Each structure stands twice: as structure tokens, then as C-alpha cells.
mmCIF file of C-alpha atoms in Angstrom:
data_model
loop_
_atom_site.group_PDB
_atom_site.id
_atom_site.type_symbol
_atom_site.label_atom_id
_atom_site.label_comp_id
_atom_site.label_asym_id
_atom_site.label_seq_id
_atom_site.Cartn_x
_atom_site.Cartn_y
_atom_site.Cartn_z
ATOM 1 C CA MET P 1 138.177 154.910 75.961
ATOM 2 C CA ILE P 2 137.209 156.781 72.771
ATOM 3 C CA LEU P 3 134.348 155.148 70.858
ATOM 4 C CA ASN P 4 135.348 156.377 67.393
ATOM 5 C CA ASP P 5 138.694 154.610 67.758
ATOM 6 C CA TYR P 6 136.775 151.332 67.439
ATOM 7 C CA LYS P 7 134.717 152.197 64.365
ATOM 8 C CA ASP P 8 136.881 150.366 61.829
ATOM 9 C CA GLN P 9 137.008 147.291 64.046
ATOM 10 C CA PHE P 10 133.217 147.283 64.414
ATOM 11 C CA ILE P 11 132.801 147.598 60.649
ATOM 12 C CA GLU P 12 135.172 144.754 59.844
ATOM 13 C CA LEU P 13 133.688 142.398 62.461
ATOM 14 C CA LEU P 14 130.102 143.016 61.408
ATOM 15 C CA TYR P 15 130.958 142.777 57.711
ATOM 16 C CA LYS P 16 132.774 139.454 58.134
ATOM 17 C CA ALA P 17 129.985 138.033 60.284
ATOM 18 C CA CYS P 18 127.368 139.041 57.723
ATOM 19 C CA ILE P 19 129.327 137.479 54.849
ATOM 20 C CA LEU P 20 129.531 134.168 56.734
ATOM 21 C CA ASP P 21 125.865 134.422 57.676
ATOM 22 C CA ILE P 22 124.776 135.162 54.110
ATOM 23 C CA ASN P 23 126.772 132.212 52.804
ATOM 24 C CA ASN P 24 125.027 130.023 55.371
ATOM 25 C CA ILE P 25 121.637 131.345 54.235
ATOM 26 C CA ARG P 26 122.553 130.522 50.630
ATOM 27 C CA ASN P 27 123.239 126.929 51.634
ATOM 28 C CA VAL P 28 120.129 126.476 53.787
ATOM 29 C CA PHE P 29 117.598 128.455 51.750
ATOM 30 C CA ASN P 30 118.978 127.954 48.231
ATOM 31 C CA SER P 31 115.606 126.891 46.842
ATOM 32 C CA GLU P 32 113.659 129.752 48.428
ATOM 33 C CA SER P 33 113.348 133.499 47.885
ATOM 34 C CA CYS P 34 114.462 135.912 50.604
ATOM 35 C CA VAL P 35 112.529 139.165 50.788
ATOM 36 C CA ALA P 36 114.227 140.810 53.795
ATOM 37 C CA TYR P 37 117.640 140.688 55.457
ATOM 38 C CA THR P 38 118.549 143.044 58.290
ATOM 39 C CA ILE P 39 120.856 143.526 61.214
ATOM 40 C CA ILE P 40 119.125 142.644 64.484
ATOM 41 C CA CYS P 41 120.134 144.297 67.727
ATOM 42 C CA ASP P 42 118.977 144.650 71.305
ATOM 43 C CA SER P 43 118.042 148.002 72.798
ATOM 44 C CA ALA P 44 121.544 148.737 74.109
ATOM 45 C CA PHE P 45 123.539 147.995 70.933
ATOM 46 C CA VAL P 46 125.191 145.035 72.672
ATOM 47 C CA ASN P 47 123.894 141.827 71.095
ATOM 48 C CA PHE P 48 124.119 141.905 67.301
ATOM 49 C CA GLY P 49 122.801 139.329 64.882
ATOM 50 C CA THR P 50 120.718 139.117 61.730
ATOM 51 C CA GLY P 51 117.179 138.364 60.664
ATOM 52 C CA MET P 52 115.822 137.122 57.346
ATOM 53 C CA CYS P 53 112.376 136.461 55.931
ATOM 54 C CA THR P 54 111.563 134.169 53.033
ATOM 55 C CA LYS P 55 108.693 134.772 50.666
ATOM 56 C CA LYS P 56 107.090 131.542 51.866
ATOM 57 C CA ARG P 57 107.218 132.733 55.466
ATOM 58 C CA LEU P 58 105.835 136.117 54.410
ATOM 59 C CA LEU P 59 102.795 134.511 52.789
ATOM 60 C CA ASP P 60 102.310 131.840 55.471
ATOM 61 C CA GLN P 61 102.567 134.285 58.378
ATOM 62 C CA THR P 62 100.242 136.749 56.653
ATOM 63 C CA GLY P 63 97.639 134.008 56.307
ATOM 64 C CA GLU P 64 98.178 132.943 59.916
ATOM 65 C CA LEU P 65 97.634 136.461 61.290
ATOM 66 C CA MET P 66 94.498 136.969 59.191
ATOM 67 C CA THR P 67 93.127 133.650 60.446
ATOM 68 C CA VAL P 68 94.020 134.000 64.135
ATOM 69 C CA LEU P 69 93.308 137.744 64.483
ATOM 70 C CA PRO P 70 90.692 138.490 61.807
ATOM 71 C CA GLN P 71 89.393 141.592 63.590
ATOM 72 C CA LYS P 72 92.844 143.207 63.547
ATOM 73 C CA TRP P 73 94.085 141.888 60.203
ATOM 74 C CA GLN P 74 91.373 142.155 57.566
ATOM 75 C CA ASN P 75 93.327 143.728 54.708
ATOM 76 C CA LYS P 76 95.837 141.363 53.073
ATOM 77 C CA ASP P 77 98.103 144.128 51.734
ATOM 78 C CA ASP P 78 98.367 145.734 55.182
ATOM 79 C CA THR P 79 99.111 142.377 56.775
ATOM 80 C CA LEU P 80 101.763 141.549 54.179
ATOM 81 C CA GLN P 81 103.444 144.876 54.797
ATOM 82 C CA TYR P 82 103.342 144.366 58.577
ATOM 83 C CA VAL P 83 104.974 140.944 58.357
ATOM 84 C CA ASN P 84 107.583 142.137 55.866
ATOM 85 C CA THR P 85 108.655 145.125 57.974
ATOM 86 C CA HIS P 86 108.624 143.517 61.443
ATOM 87 C CA ALA P 87 111.419 141.056 62.121
ATOM 88 C CA SER P 88 109.476 139.486 64.984
ATOM 89 C CA GLU P 89 107.362 137.765 62.307
ATOM 90 C CA TRP P 90 110.279 136.340 60.297
ATOM 91 C CA ASN P 91 111.626 132.798 60.150
ATOM 92 C CA TYR P 92 115.409 133.113 60.422
ATOM 93 C CA PHE P 93 117.461 134.670 63.199
ATOM 94 C CA ASN P 94 121.163 134.354 63.882
ATOM 95 C CA GLU P 95 122.281 135.939 67.138
ATOM 96 C CA HIS P 96 125.178 133.650 68.040
ATOM 97 C CA LEU P 97 126.923 131.980 65.095
ATOM 98 C CA TYR P 98 129.637 134.258 63.617
ATOM 99 C CA PHE P 99 128.835 137.265 65.855
ATOM 100 C CA LYS P 100 130.654 136.418 69.118
ATOM 101 C CA GLU P 101 133.739 138.561 68.474
ATOM 102 C CA LEU P 102 131.603 141.531 67.500
ATOM 103 C CA ASN P 103 129.343 141.134 70.533
ATOM 104 C CA ASP P 104 132.334 140.820 72.862
ATOM 105 C CA LEU P 105 133.547 144.194 71.569
ATOM 106 C CA ALA P 106 130.057 145.709 71.884
ATOM 107 C CA ASP P 107 129.870 144.425 75.461
ATOM 108 C CA LEU P 108 133.236 146.045 76.235
ATOM 109 C CA ILE P 109 131.947 149.373 74.910
ATOM 110 C CA ALA P 110 128.683 149.088 76.840
ATOM 111 C CA ASN P 111 130.547 148.357 80.079
ATOM 112 C CA ALA P 112 132.819 151.350 79.537
ATOM 113 C CA ASP P 113 129.722 153.487 78.954
ATOM 114 C CA CYS P 114 128.116 152.265 82.188
ATOM 115 C CA ASP P 115 131.330 152.948 84.112
ATOM 116 C CA GLY P 116 131.602 156.471 82.718
ATOM 117 C CA ASP P 117 134.807 155.622 80.855
ATOM 118 C CA LEU P 118 133.539 156.309 77.333
ATOM 119 C CA LEU P 119 135.020 159.643 76.272
ATOM 120 C CA GLY P 120 133.779 162.176 73.752
ATOM 121 C CA ILE P 121 130.235 160.830 73.570
ATOM 122 C CA TYR P 122 127.918 162.836 75.765
ATOM 123 C CA VAL P 123 127.443 166.563 76.233
ATOM 124 C CA LYS P 124 124.995 168.301 78.536
ATOM 125 C CA ASP P 125 121.346 167.532 77.687
ATOM 126 C CA ASP P 126 122.432 165.215 74.844
ATOM 127 C CA ILE P 127 120.132 162.358 75.791
ATOM 128 C CA GLY P 128 117.790 162.207 72.803
ATOM 129 C CA ASP P 129 117.785 160.110 69.671
ATOM 130 C CA ASP P 130 120.492 162.232 67.978
ATOM 131 C CA ASN P 131 123.208 161.690 70.567
ATOM 132 C CA ALA P 132 126.702 160.683 69.468
ATOM 133 C CA TYR P 133 126.401 157.174 70.907
ATOM 134 C CA ASN P 134 123.397 156.321 68.717
ATOM 135 C CA ASN P 135 124.932 158.057 65.710
ATOM 136 C CA PHE P 136 128.067 155.956 66.006
ATOM 137 C CA PHE P 137 126.057 152.752 65.615
ATOM 138 C CA ILE P 138 123.827 154.212 62.891
ATOM 139 C CA ASN P 139 126.863 155.200 60.845
ATOM 140 C CA PHE P 140 128.805 151.971 61.152
ATOM 141 C CA ILE P 141 125.740 149.804 60.406
ATOM 142 C CA CYS P 142 125.026 151.914 57.307
ATOM 143 C CA GLU P 143 128.633 151.536 56.171
ATOM 144 C CA VAL P 144 128.475 147.759 56.499
ATOM 145 C CA ILE P 145 125.184 147.414 54.617
ATOM 146 C CA THR P 146 126.415 149.776 51.881
ATOM 147 C CA ARG P 147 129.579 147.706 51.562
ATOM 148 C CA LEU P 148 127.543 144.484 51.315
ATOM 149 C CA LYS P 149 125.455 146.040 48.539
ATOM 150 C CA SER P 150 128.398 147.480 46.614
ATOM 151 C CA SER P 151 130.185 144.097 46.675
ATOM 152 C CA ASN P 152 127.072 142.484 45.110
ATOM 153 C CA THR P 153 126.589 140.223 48.117
ATOM 154 C CA PHE P 154 122.829 140.056 47.526
ATOM 155 C CA LEU P 155 123.036 139.684 43.753
ATOM 156 C CA ASP P 156 122.217 135.981 43.469
ATOM 157 C CA GLN P 157 119.732 133.479 44.857
ATOM 158 C CA PRO P 158 118.094 133.242 47.260
ATOM 159 C CA PHE P 159 117.889 137.032 47.623
ATOM 160 C CA GLN P 160 115.287 138.845 45.579
ATOM 161 C CA LYS P 161 116.374 141.848 43.574
ATOM 162 C CA ASN P 162 114.631 144.488 45.669
ATOM 163 C CA LEU P 163 115.466 143.396 49.219
ATOM 164 C CA LEU P 164 114.477 145.040 52.502
ATOM 165 C CA LEU P 165 117.657 145.932 54.377
ATOM 166 C CA GLY P 166 118.499 147.916 57.477
ATOM 167 C CA LEU P 167 118.285 147.464 61.244
ATOM 168 C CA GLN P 168 115.489 145.906 63.267
ATOM 169 C CA PHE P 169 114.754 146.034 66.982
ATOM 170 C CA PHE P 170 112.114 143.806 68.522
ATOM 171 C CA ASN P 171 109.294 145.940 70.002
ATOM 172 C CA PRO P 172 111.159 149.193 69.255
ATOM 173 C CA THR P 173 110.628 152.370 71.278
ATOM 174 C CA ASP P 174 109.979 155.662 69.508
ATOM 175 C CA VAL P 175 113.702 156.469 69.621
ATOM 176 C CA GLN P 176 114.601 153.043 68.217
ATOM 177 C CA GLN P 177 112.004 153.423 65.457
ATOM 178 C CA LYS P 178 113.698 156.682 64.432
ATOM 179 C CA ILE P 179 117.067 154.908 64.362
ATOM 180 C CA MET P 180 115.589 152.197 62.145
ATOM 181 C CA LEU P 181 114.125 154.807 59.796
ATOM 182 C CA ASP P 182 117.387 156.801 59.678
ATOM 183 C CA ILE P 183 119.210 153.670 58.557
ATOM 184 C CA SER P 184 116.432 152.660 56.172
ATOM 185 C CA GLU P 185 116.590 155.981 54.365
ATOM 186 C CA LYS P 186 120.298 155.466 53.703
ATOM 187 C CA VAL P 187 120.313 151.812 52.615
ATOM 188 C CA ASN P 188 116.893 150.935 51.173
ATOM 189 C CA SER P 189 115.246 151.618 47.845
ATOM 190 C CA PRO P 190 112.679 154.470 47.888
ATOM 191 C CA GLU P 191 109.941 151.846 47.652
ATOM 192 C CA TRP P 192 111.102 150.012 50.745
ATOM 193 C CA HIS P 193 111.814 153.151 52.720
ATOM 194 C CA LYS P 194 108.277 154.348 52.035
ATOM 195 C CA LYS P 195 106.947 151.065 53.457
ATOM 196 C CA MET P 196 109.151 151.462 56.520
ATOM 197 C CA LEU P 197 107.868 154.988 57.038
ATOM 198 C CA GLU P 198 104.300 153.749 56.809
ATOM 199 C CA ALA P 199 105.043 150.939 59.259
ATOM 200 C CA TYR P 200 106.951 152.900 61.890
ATOM 201 C CA SER P 201 106.192 156.626 61.669
ATOM 202 C CA THR P 202 104.375 157.748 64.793
#
């Protein structure tokens, strides 16, 4: 099983799922303003979905954190940036609707990897954050987000003009943070990428 043979299929499945998901967001949140929309994934690149944060959630959650944990969150700007760049604080997640076909394929790939049947991926000592397995997912996620942007998918309400995009893991490891930042650099505005660097650089 050669992973790169499945790249186009991954791209098409994720793109179609995101289009359906974004249309659903337009229907549900048409009177709100969305400040962030990212791909969400588990640590093994198996379960894909999306996350979104509205401006109302951003402000409400910022206030909540500053009230509940005043010793940790004293500066409003820092708290706003934390909420905006950490999907665990957001108010919309879709991990099931529209993504089943993609996740079935991702599961097939993961099982082949576990069984040692995934060819052309690993070389000796290639176990860090730059290995071919990670790069495959980085590249196809970037291609999908770039395609969504170039087709003006985020042009209208409820998405704000300068939107945070990319990939989010919940409680990311150092390696996963680097993956998030690699994708952010390719798909986000310089302003947003700077905020991601400030939030996740170790």
C-alpha cells in the first residue's frame, strides 16, 4: 500500500466534507460572525472533523476564563488570543457529519501503517516531526485549505474577512504543535500566523 497513491482521494473527500460543513455553518450561524475555522484531527491522523469559533463565543469564553481563573488570566488581550488559537475553547465541532468516508479511508491507512504494509514512508531513524507520514497529511490539508480559499468559500457571512485557518489538535504535543505551525505558515495571513507562533512556539 503506497500512501501517496491516496493523496487525491484524501483531498477530494476532505474538500467535499468541508464544503458541506461550511454550508451547514452558514445556515446555523448566519446571524453571527465566525473568527476561526480549522480542520480538527486526533493524534494519529485518523479522525478528521472541523472546529469553528464565533466572535460571541470568543468574547464570552474570554470573560469566563478571566472570571473563573483570575490568577492565570489577568490580561484580556492574552486571554482573547488564547481562546482564539485553541480549538478546545470554541463552540462548534463537527467530527461525524460529512466526514465518515474520509475517516474510513484514514482508518484504512492507519491500519496498514500498524501492520507494516504502508510502503515508501519510513526510512531508518525517520521518526521525528519531518517524517514522510506527517508530511503527507500536512501537504494534503494545506492543499484543501488553499483550494477553499481560492474558491472564495469564506468570502461571505458568517465568516469574517481575516479568518484563522489551519489544523488544530486538542492538547497537542511538541511535534503536533510544529505540524500546526507548519500548516499555519502556509494558509494563514501573516497576522494570524504570528499569533499562532506566539501561542504555540516552545
